[in-house]
Coordinates of N, CA and C and ligand atoms in Angstrom, one line a residue:
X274 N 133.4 254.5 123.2 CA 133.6 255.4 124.4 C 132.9 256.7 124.1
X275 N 132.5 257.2 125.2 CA 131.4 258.2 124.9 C 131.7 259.6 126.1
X276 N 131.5 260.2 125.7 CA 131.7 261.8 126.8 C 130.4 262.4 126.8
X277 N 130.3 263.1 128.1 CA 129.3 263.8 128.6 C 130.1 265.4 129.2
X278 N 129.5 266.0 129.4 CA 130.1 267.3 129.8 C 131.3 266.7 131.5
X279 N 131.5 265.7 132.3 CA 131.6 265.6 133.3 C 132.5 264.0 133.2
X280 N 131.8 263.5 132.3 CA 132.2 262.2 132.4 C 132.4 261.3 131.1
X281 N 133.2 260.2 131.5 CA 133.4 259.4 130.1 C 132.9 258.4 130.7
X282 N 132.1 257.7 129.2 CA 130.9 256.8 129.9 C 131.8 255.5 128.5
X283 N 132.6 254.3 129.1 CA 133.4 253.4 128.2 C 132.7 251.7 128.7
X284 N 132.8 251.2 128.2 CA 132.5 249.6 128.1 C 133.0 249.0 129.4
X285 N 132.5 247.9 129.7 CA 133.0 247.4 131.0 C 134.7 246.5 131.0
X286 N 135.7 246.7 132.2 CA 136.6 246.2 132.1 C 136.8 245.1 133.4
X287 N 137.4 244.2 133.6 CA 137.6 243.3 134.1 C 137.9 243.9 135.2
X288 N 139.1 245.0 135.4 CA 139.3 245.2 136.6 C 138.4 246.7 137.5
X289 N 137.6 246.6 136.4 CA 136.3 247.6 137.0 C 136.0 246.7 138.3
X290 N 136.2 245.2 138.4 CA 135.2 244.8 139.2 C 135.2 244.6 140.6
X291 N 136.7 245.2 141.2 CA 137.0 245.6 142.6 C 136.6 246.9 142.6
X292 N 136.0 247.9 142.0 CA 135.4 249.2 142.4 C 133.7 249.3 142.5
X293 N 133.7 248.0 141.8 CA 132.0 247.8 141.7 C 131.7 246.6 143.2
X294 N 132.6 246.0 143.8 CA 132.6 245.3 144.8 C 132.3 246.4 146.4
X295 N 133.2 247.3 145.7 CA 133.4 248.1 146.9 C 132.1 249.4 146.6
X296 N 132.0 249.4 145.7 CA 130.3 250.1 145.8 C 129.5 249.2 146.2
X297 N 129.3 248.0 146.0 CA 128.1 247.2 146.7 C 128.2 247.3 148.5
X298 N 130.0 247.1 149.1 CA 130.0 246.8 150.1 C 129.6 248.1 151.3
X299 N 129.4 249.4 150.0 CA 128.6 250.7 151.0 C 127.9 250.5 151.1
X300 N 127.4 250.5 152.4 CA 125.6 250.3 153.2 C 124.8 251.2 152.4
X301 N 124.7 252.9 152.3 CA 124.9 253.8 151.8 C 124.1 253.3 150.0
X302 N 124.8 252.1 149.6 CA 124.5 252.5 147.7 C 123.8 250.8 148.1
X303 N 124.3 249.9 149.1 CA 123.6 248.6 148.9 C 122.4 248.3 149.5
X304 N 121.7 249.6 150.2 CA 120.6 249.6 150.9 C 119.6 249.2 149.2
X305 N 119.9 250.1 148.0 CA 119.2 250.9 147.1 C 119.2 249.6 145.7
X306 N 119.9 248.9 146.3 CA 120.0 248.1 145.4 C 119.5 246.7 145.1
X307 N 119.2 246.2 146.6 CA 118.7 245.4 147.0 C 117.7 245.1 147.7
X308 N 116.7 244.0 147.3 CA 115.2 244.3 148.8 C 115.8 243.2 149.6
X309 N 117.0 242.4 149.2 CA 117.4 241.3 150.0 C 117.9 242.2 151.4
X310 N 118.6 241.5 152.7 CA 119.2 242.0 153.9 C 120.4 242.5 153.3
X311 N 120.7 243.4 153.9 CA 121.3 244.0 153.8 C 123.3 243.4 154.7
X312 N 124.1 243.1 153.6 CA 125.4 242.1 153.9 C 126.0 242.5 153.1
X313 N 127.6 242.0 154.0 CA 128.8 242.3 153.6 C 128.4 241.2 151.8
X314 N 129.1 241.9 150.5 CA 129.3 240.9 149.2 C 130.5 240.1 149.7
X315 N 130.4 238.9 149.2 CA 131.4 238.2 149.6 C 132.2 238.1 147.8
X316 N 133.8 238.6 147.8 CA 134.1 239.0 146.9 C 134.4 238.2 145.5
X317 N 134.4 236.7 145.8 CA 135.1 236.3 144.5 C 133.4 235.8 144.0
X318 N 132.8 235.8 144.7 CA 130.7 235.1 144.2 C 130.4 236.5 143.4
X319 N 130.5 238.0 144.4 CA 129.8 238.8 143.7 C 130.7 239.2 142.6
X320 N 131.9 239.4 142.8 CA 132.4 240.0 141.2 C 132.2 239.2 140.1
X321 N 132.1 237.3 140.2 CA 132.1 236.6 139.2 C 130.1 237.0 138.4
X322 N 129.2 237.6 139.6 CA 127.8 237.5 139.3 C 128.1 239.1 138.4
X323 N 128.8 239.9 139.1 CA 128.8 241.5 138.4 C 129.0 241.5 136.8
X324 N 130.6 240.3 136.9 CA 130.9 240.3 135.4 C 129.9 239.9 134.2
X325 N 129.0 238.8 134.6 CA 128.2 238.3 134.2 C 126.8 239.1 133.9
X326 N 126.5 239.8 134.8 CA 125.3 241.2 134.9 C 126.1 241.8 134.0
X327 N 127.3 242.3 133.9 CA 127.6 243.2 132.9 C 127.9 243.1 131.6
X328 N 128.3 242.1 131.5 CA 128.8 241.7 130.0 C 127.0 240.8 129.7
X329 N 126.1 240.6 130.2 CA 124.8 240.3 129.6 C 124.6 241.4 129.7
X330 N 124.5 243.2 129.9 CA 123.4 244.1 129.6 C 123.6 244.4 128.3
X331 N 122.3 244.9 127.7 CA 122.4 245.1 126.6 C 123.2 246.6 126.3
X332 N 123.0 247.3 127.1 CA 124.0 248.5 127.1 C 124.4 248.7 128.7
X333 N 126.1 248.7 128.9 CA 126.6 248.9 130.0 C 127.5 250.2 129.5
X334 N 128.0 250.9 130.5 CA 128.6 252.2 130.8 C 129.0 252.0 131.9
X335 N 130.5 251.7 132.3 CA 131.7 252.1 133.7 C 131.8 253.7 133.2
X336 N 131.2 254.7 134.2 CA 131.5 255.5 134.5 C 132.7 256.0 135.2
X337 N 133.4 257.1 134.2 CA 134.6 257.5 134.5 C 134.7 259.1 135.0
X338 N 135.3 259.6 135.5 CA 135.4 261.0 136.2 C 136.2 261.5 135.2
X339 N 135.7 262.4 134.5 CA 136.7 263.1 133.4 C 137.8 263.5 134.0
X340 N 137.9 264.4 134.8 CA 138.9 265.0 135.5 C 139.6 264.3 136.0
X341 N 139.5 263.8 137.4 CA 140.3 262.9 138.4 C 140.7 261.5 137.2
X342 N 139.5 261.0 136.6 CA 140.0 259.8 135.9 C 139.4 258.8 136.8
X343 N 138.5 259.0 138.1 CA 138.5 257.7 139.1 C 136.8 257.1 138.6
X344 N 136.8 255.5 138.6 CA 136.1 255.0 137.9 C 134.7 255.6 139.2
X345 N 133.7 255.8 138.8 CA 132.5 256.5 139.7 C 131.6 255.5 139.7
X346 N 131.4 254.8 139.2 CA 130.0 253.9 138.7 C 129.8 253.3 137.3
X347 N 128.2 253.2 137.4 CA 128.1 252.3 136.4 C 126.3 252.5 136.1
X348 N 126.3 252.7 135.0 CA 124.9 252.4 134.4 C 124.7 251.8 133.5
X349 N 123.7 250.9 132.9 CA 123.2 249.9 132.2 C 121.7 249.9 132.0
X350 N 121.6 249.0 130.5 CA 120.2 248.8 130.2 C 120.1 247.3 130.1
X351 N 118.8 247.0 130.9 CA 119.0 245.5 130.2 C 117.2 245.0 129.6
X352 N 117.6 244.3 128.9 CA 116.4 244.1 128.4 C 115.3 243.6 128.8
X353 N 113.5 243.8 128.7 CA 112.9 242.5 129.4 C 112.1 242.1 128.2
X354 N 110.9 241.9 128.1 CA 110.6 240.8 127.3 C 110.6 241.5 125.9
X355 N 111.5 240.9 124.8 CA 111.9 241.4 123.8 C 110.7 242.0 123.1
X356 N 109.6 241.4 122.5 CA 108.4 241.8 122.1 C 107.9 243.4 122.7
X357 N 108.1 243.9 123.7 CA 107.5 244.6 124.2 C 108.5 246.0 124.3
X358 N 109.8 245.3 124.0 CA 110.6 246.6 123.7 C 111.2 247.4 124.8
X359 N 111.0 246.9 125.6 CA 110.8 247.3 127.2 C 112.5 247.1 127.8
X360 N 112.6 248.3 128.6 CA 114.0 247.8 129.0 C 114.4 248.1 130.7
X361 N 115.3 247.6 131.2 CA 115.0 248.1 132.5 C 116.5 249.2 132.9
X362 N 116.6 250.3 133.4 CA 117.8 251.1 133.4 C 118.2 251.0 135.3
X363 N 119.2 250.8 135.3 CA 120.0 250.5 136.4 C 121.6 251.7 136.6
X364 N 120.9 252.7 138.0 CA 122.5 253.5 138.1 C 123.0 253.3 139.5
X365 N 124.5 253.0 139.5 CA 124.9 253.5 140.7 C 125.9 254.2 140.4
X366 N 126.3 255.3 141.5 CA 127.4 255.9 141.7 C 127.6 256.0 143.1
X367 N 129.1 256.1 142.9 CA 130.1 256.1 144.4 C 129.2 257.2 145.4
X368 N 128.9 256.9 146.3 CA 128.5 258.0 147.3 C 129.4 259.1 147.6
X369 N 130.8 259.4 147.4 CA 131.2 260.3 147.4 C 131.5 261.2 146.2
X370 N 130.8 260.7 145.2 CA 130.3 261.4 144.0 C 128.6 262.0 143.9
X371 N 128.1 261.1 144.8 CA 126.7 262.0 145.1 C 126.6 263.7 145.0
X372 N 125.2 263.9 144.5 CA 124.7 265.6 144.6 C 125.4 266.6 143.4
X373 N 126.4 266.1 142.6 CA 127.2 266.3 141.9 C 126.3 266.5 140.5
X374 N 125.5 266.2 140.0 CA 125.0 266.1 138.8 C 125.4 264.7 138.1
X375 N 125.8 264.5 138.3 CA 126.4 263.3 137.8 C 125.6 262.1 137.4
X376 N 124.8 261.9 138.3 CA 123.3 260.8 137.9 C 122.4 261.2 137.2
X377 N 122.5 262.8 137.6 CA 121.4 263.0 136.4 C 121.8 262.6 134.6
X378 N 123.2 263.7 134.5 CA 124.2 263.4 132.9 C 124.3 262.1 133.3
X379 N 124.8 261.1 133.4 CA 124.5 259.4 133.1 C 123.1 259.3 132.7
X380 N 122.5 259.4 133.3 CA 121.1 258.6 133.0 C 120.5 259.6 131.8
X381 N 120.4 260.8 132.0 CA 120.2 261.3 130.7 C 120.7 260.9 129.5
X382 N 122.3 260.5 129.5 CA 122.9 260.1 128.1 C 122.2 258.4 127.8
X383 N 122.6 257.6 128.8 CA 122.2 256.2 128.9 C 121.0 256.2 128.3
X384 N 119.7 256.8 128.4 CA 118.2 256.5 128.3 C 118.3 256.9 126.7
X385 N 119.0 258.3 126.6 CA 119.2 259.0 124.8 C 119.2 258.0 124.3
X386 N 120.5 257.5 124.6 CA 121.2 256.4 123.8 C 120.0 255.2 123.4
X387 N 119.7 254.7 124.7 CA 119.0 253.1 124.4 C 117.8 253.4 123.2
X388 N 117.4 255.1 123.6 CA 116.2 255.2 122.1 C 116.2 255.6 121.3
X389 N 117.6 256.0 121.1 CA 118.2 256.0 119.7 C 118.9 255.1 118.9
X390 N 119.6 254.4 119.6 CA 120.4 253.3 119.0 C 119.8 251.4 119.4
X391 N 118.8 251.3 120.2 CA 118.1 250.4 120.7 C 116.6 249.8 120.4
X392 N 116.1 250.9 119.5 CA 114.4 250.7 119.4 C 113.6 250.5 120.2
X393 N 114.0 250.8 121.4 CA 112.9 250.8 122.5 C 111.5 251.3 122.5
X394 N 110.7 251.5 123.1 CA 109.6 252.2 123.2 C 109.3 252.5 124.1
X395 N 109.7 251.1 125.4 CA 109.8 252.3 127.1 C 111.0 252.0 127.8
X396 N 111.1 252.9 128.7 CA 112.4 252.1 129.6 C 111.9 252.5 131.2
X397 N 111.8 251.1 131.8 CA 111.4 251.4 133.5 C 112.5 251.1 134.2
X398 N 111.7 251.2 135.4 CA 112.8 251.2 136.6 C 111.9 251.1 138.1
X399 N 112.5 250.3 139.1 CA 111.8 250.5 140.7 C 113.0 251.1 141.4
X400 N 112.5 251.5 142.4 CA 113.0 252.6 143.3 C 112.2 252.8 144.9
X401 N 113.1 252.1 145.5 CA 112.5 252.1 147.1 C 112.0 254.0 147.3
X402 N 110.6 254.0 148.0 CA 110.6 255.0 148.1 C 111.4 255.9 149.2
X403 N 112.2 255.3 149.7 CA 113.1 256.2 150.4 C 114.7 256.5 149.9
X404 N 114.5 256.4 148.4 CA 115.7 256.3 148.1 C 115.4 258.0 147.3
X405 N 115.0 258.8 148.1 CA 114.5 260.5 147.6 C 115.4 261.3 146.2
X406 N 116.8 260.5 146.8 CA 118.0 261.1 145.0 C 117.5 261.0 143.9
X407 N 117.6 259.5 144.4 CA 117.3 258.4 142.5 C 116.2 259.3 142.0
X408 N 114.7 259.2 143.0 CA 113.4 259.9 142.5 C 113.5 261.1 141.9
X409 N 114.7 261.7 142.7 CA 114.4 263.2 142.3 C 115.0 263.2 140.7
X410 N 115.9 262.5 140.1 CA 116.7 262.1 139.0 C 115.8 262.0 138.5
X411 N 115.4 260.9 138.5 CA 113.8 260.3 137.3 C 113.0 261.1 137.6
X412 N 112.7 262.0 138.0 CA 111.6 262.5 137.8 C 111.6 263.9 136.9
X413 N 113.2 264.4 137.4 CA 114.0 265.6 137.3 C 113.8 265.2 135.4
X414 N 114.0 263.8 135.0 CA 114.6 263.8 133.3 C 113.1 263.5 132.7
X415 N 111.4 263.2 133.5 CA 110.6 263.0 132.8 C 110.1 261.6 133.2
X416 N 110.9 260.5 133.9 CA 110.1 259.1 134.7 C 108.9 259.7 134.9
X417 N 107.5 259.2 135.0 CA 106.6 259.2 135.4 C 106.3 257.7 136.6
X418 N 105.3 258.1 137.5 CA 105.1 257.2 138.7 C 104.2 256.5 137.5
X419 N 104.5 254.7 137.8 CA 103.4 253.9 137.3 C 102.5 252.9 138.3
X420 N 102.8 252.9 139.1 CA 102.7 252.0 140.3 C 103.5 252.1 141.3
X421 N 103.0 251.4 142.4 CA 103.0 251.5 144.2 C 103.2 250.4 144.3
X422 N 104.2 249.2 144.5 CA 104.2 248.4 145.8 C 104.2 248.7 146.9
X423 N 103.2 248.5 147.7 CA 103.2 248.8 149.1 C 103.8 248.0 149.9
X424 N 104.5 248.7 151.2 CA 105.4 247.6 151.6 C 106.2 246.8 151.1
X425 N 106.6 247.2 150.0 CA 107.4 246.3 149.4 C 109.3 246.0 149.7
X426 N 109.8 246.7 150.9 CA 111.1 246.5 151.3 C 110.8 246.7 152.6
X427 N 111.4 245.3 153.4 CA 111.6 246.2 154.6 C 113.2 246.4 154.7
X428 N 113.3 248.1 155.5 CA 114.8 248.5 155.3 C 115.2 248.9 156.9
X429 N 116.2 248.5 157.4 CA 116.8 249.9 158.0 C 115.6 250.4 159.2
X430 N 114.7 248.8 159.7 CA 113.5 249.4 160.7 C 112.7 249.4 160.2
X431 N 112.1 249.6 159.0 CA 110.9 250.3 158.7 C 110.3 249.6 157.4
X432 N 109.4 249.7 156.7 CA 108.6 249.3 155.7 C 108.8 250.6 154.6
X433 N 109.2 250.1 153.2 CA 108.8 251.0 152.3 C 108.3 250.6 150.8
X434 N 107.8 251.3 150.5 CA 107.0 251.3 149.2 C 107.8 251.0 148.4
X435 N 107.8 250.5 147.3 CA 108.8 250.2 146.3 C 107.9 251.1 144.7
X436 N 108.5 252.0 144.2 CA 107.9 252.8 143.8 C 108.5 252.5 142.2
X437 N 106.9 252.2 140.8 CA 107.5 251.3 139.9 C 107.3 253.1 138.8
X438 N 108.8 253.3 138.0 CA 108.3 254.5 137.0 C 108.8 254.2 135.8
X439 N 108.8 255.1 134.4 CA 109.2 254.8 133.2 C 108.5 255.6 132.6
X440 N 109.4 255.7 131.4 CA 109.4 256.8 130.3 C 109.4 256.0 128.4
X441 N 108.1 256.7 127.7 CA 108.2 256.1 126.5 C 108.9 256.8 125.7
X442 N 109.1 256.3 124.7 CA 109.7 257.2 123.9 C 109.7 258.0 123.1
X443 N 108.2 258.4 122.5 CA 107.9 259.3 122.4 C 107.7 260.8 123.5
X444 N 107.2 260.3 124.3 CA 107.8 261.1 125.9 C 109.0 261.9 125.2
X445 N 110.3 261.0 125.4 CA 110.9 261.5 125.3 C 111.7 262.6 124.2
X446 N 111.2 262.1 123.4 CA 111.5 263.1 122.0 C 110.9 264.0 122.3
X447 N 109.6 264.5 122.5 CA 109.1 265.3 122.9 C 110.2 266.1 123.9
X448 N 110.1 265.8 125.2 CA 111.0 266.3 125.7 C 112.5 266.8 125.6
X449 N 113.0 266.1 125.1 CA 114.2 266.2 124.1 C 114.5 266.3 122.8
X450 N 114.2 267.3 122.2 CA 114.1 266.8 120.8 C 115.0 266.6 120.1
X451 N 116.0 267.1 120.4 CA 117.6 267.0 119.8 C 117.7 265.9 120.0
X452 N 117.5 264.6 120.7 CA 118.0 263.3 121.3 C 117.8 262.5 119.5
Ligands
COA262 C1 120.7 257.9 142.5 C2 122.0 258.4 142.1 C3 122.4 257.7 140.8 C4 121.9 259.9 141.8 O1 123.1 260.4 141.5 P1 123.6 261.9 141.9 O2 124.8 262.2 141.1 O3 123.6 262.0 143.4 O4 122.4 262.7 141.3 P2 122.4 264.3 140.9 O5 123.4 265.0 141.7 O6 122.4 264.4 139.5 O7 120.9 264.7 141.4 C5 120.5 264.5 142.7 C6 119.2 265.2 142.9 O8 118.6 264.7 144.1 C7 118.2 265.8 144.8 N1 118.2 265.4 146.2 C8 119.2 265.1 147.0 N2 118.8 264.8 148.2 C9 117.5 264.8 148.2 C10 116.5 264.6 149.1 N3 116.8 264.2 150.3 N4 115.2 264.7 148.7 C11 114.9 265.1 147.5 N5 115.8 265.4 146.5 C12 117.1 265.2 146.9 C13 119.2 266.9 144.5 O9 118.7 268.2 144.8 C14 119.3 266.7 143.0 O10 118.3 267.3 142.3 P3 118.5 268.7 141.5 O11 119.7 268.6 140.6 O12 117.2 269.0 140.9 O13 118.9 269.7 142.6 C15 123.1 258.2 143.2 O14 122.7 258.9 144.3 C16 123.3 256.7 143.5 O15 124.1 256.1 142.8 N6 122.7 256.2 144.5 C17 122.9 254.8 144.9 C18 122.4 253.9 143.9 C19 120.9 254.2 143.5 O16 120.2 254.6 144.4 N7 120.6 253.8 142.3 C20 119.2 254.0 141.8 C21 118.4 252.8 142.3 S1 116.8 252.9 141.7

């Protein structure tokens, strides 16, 4: 278990996975998550797929609210093709925890972590481009744009770019040096 100035970032628990149900079933965090249509999770399919997503990432974090104590989300790393060292980072939080800082300290500690304790070399990520928060996060900690799917979601009416970014590690040191 791990602390951040805001939050306790602890291993995933079984009954985390009625609060990770009810984050998917906000339109709000399930637009951002999926290029699929956008539907109600149906509860005993997705919690059994969640448990499974989470106990496979190579690093998970249930985010906890220092204060209140109320579970907020969840960030993770998961691996892609081992050789290349490459990993993919995944955040959500409760939308009424949004604007808070809170995504930013997650993803800052999560990313520390994976290249310090992980030997990574990069860590990416996609990001609908109308999802303007997430962006402003990754971009706020040092993500760089690496690619444009064009049209790559249609959402909510409209067509949007699916926008591909990531950060090496050296990057990072640089930027952080203390990490
Ligand atoms: C993305 C997410 C993790 C960000 O968490 P958060 O706690 O809201 O983020 P923070 O409060 O740390 O930072 C939000 C930043 O977005 C900025 N922001 C908010 N609305 C914005 C907008 N419309 N346009 C541009 N920037 C915006 C804020 O100003 C802030 O930046 P600042 O600290 O430099 O002022 C959270 O919104 C979330 O879980 N969303 C749903 C899931 C998701 O999108 N996951 C990522 C998928 S790639």
């Amino acid at each position: 278990m791990f602390t951040t100035e805001n939050l306790i970032l602890r291993g995933f628990q079984d009954n985390d996975l009625g609060e990770i149900l009810a984050l998917r079933n906000d339109p709000l965090v399930q637009r951002t998550q999926t290029f699929s249509a956008i539907a109600p999770a149906p509860s005993s399919k997705y919690k059994e797929y969640m448990k499974t997503f989470a106990e496979g990432s190579a690093l998970w974090f249930s985010l906890v609210h220092k204060e209140s104590l109320n579970f907020i989300g969840f960030c993770c790393i998961n691996l892609l093709e081992a050789k290349n060292r490459d990993a993919r980072l995944g955040i959500t939080i409760a939308s009424e925890f949004w604007g808070k800082g809170y995504g930013t300290e997650a993803t800052r500690f999560t990313v520390n972590h994976a290249f310090r304790y992980f030997g990574l070399q990069r860590i990416s990520l996609d990001v609908t481009e109308g999802n303007a928060r997430a962006r402003a996060v990754y971009a706020k900690l040092g993500f760089k744009v690496e690619g444009i799917k064009r049209r790559g979601n249609w959402v909510d009416g409209h067509w949007e770019d699916i926008i591909y970014m990531g950060v090496l590690d050296d990057e990072w040191t640089e930027m952080y040096p203390e990490h």
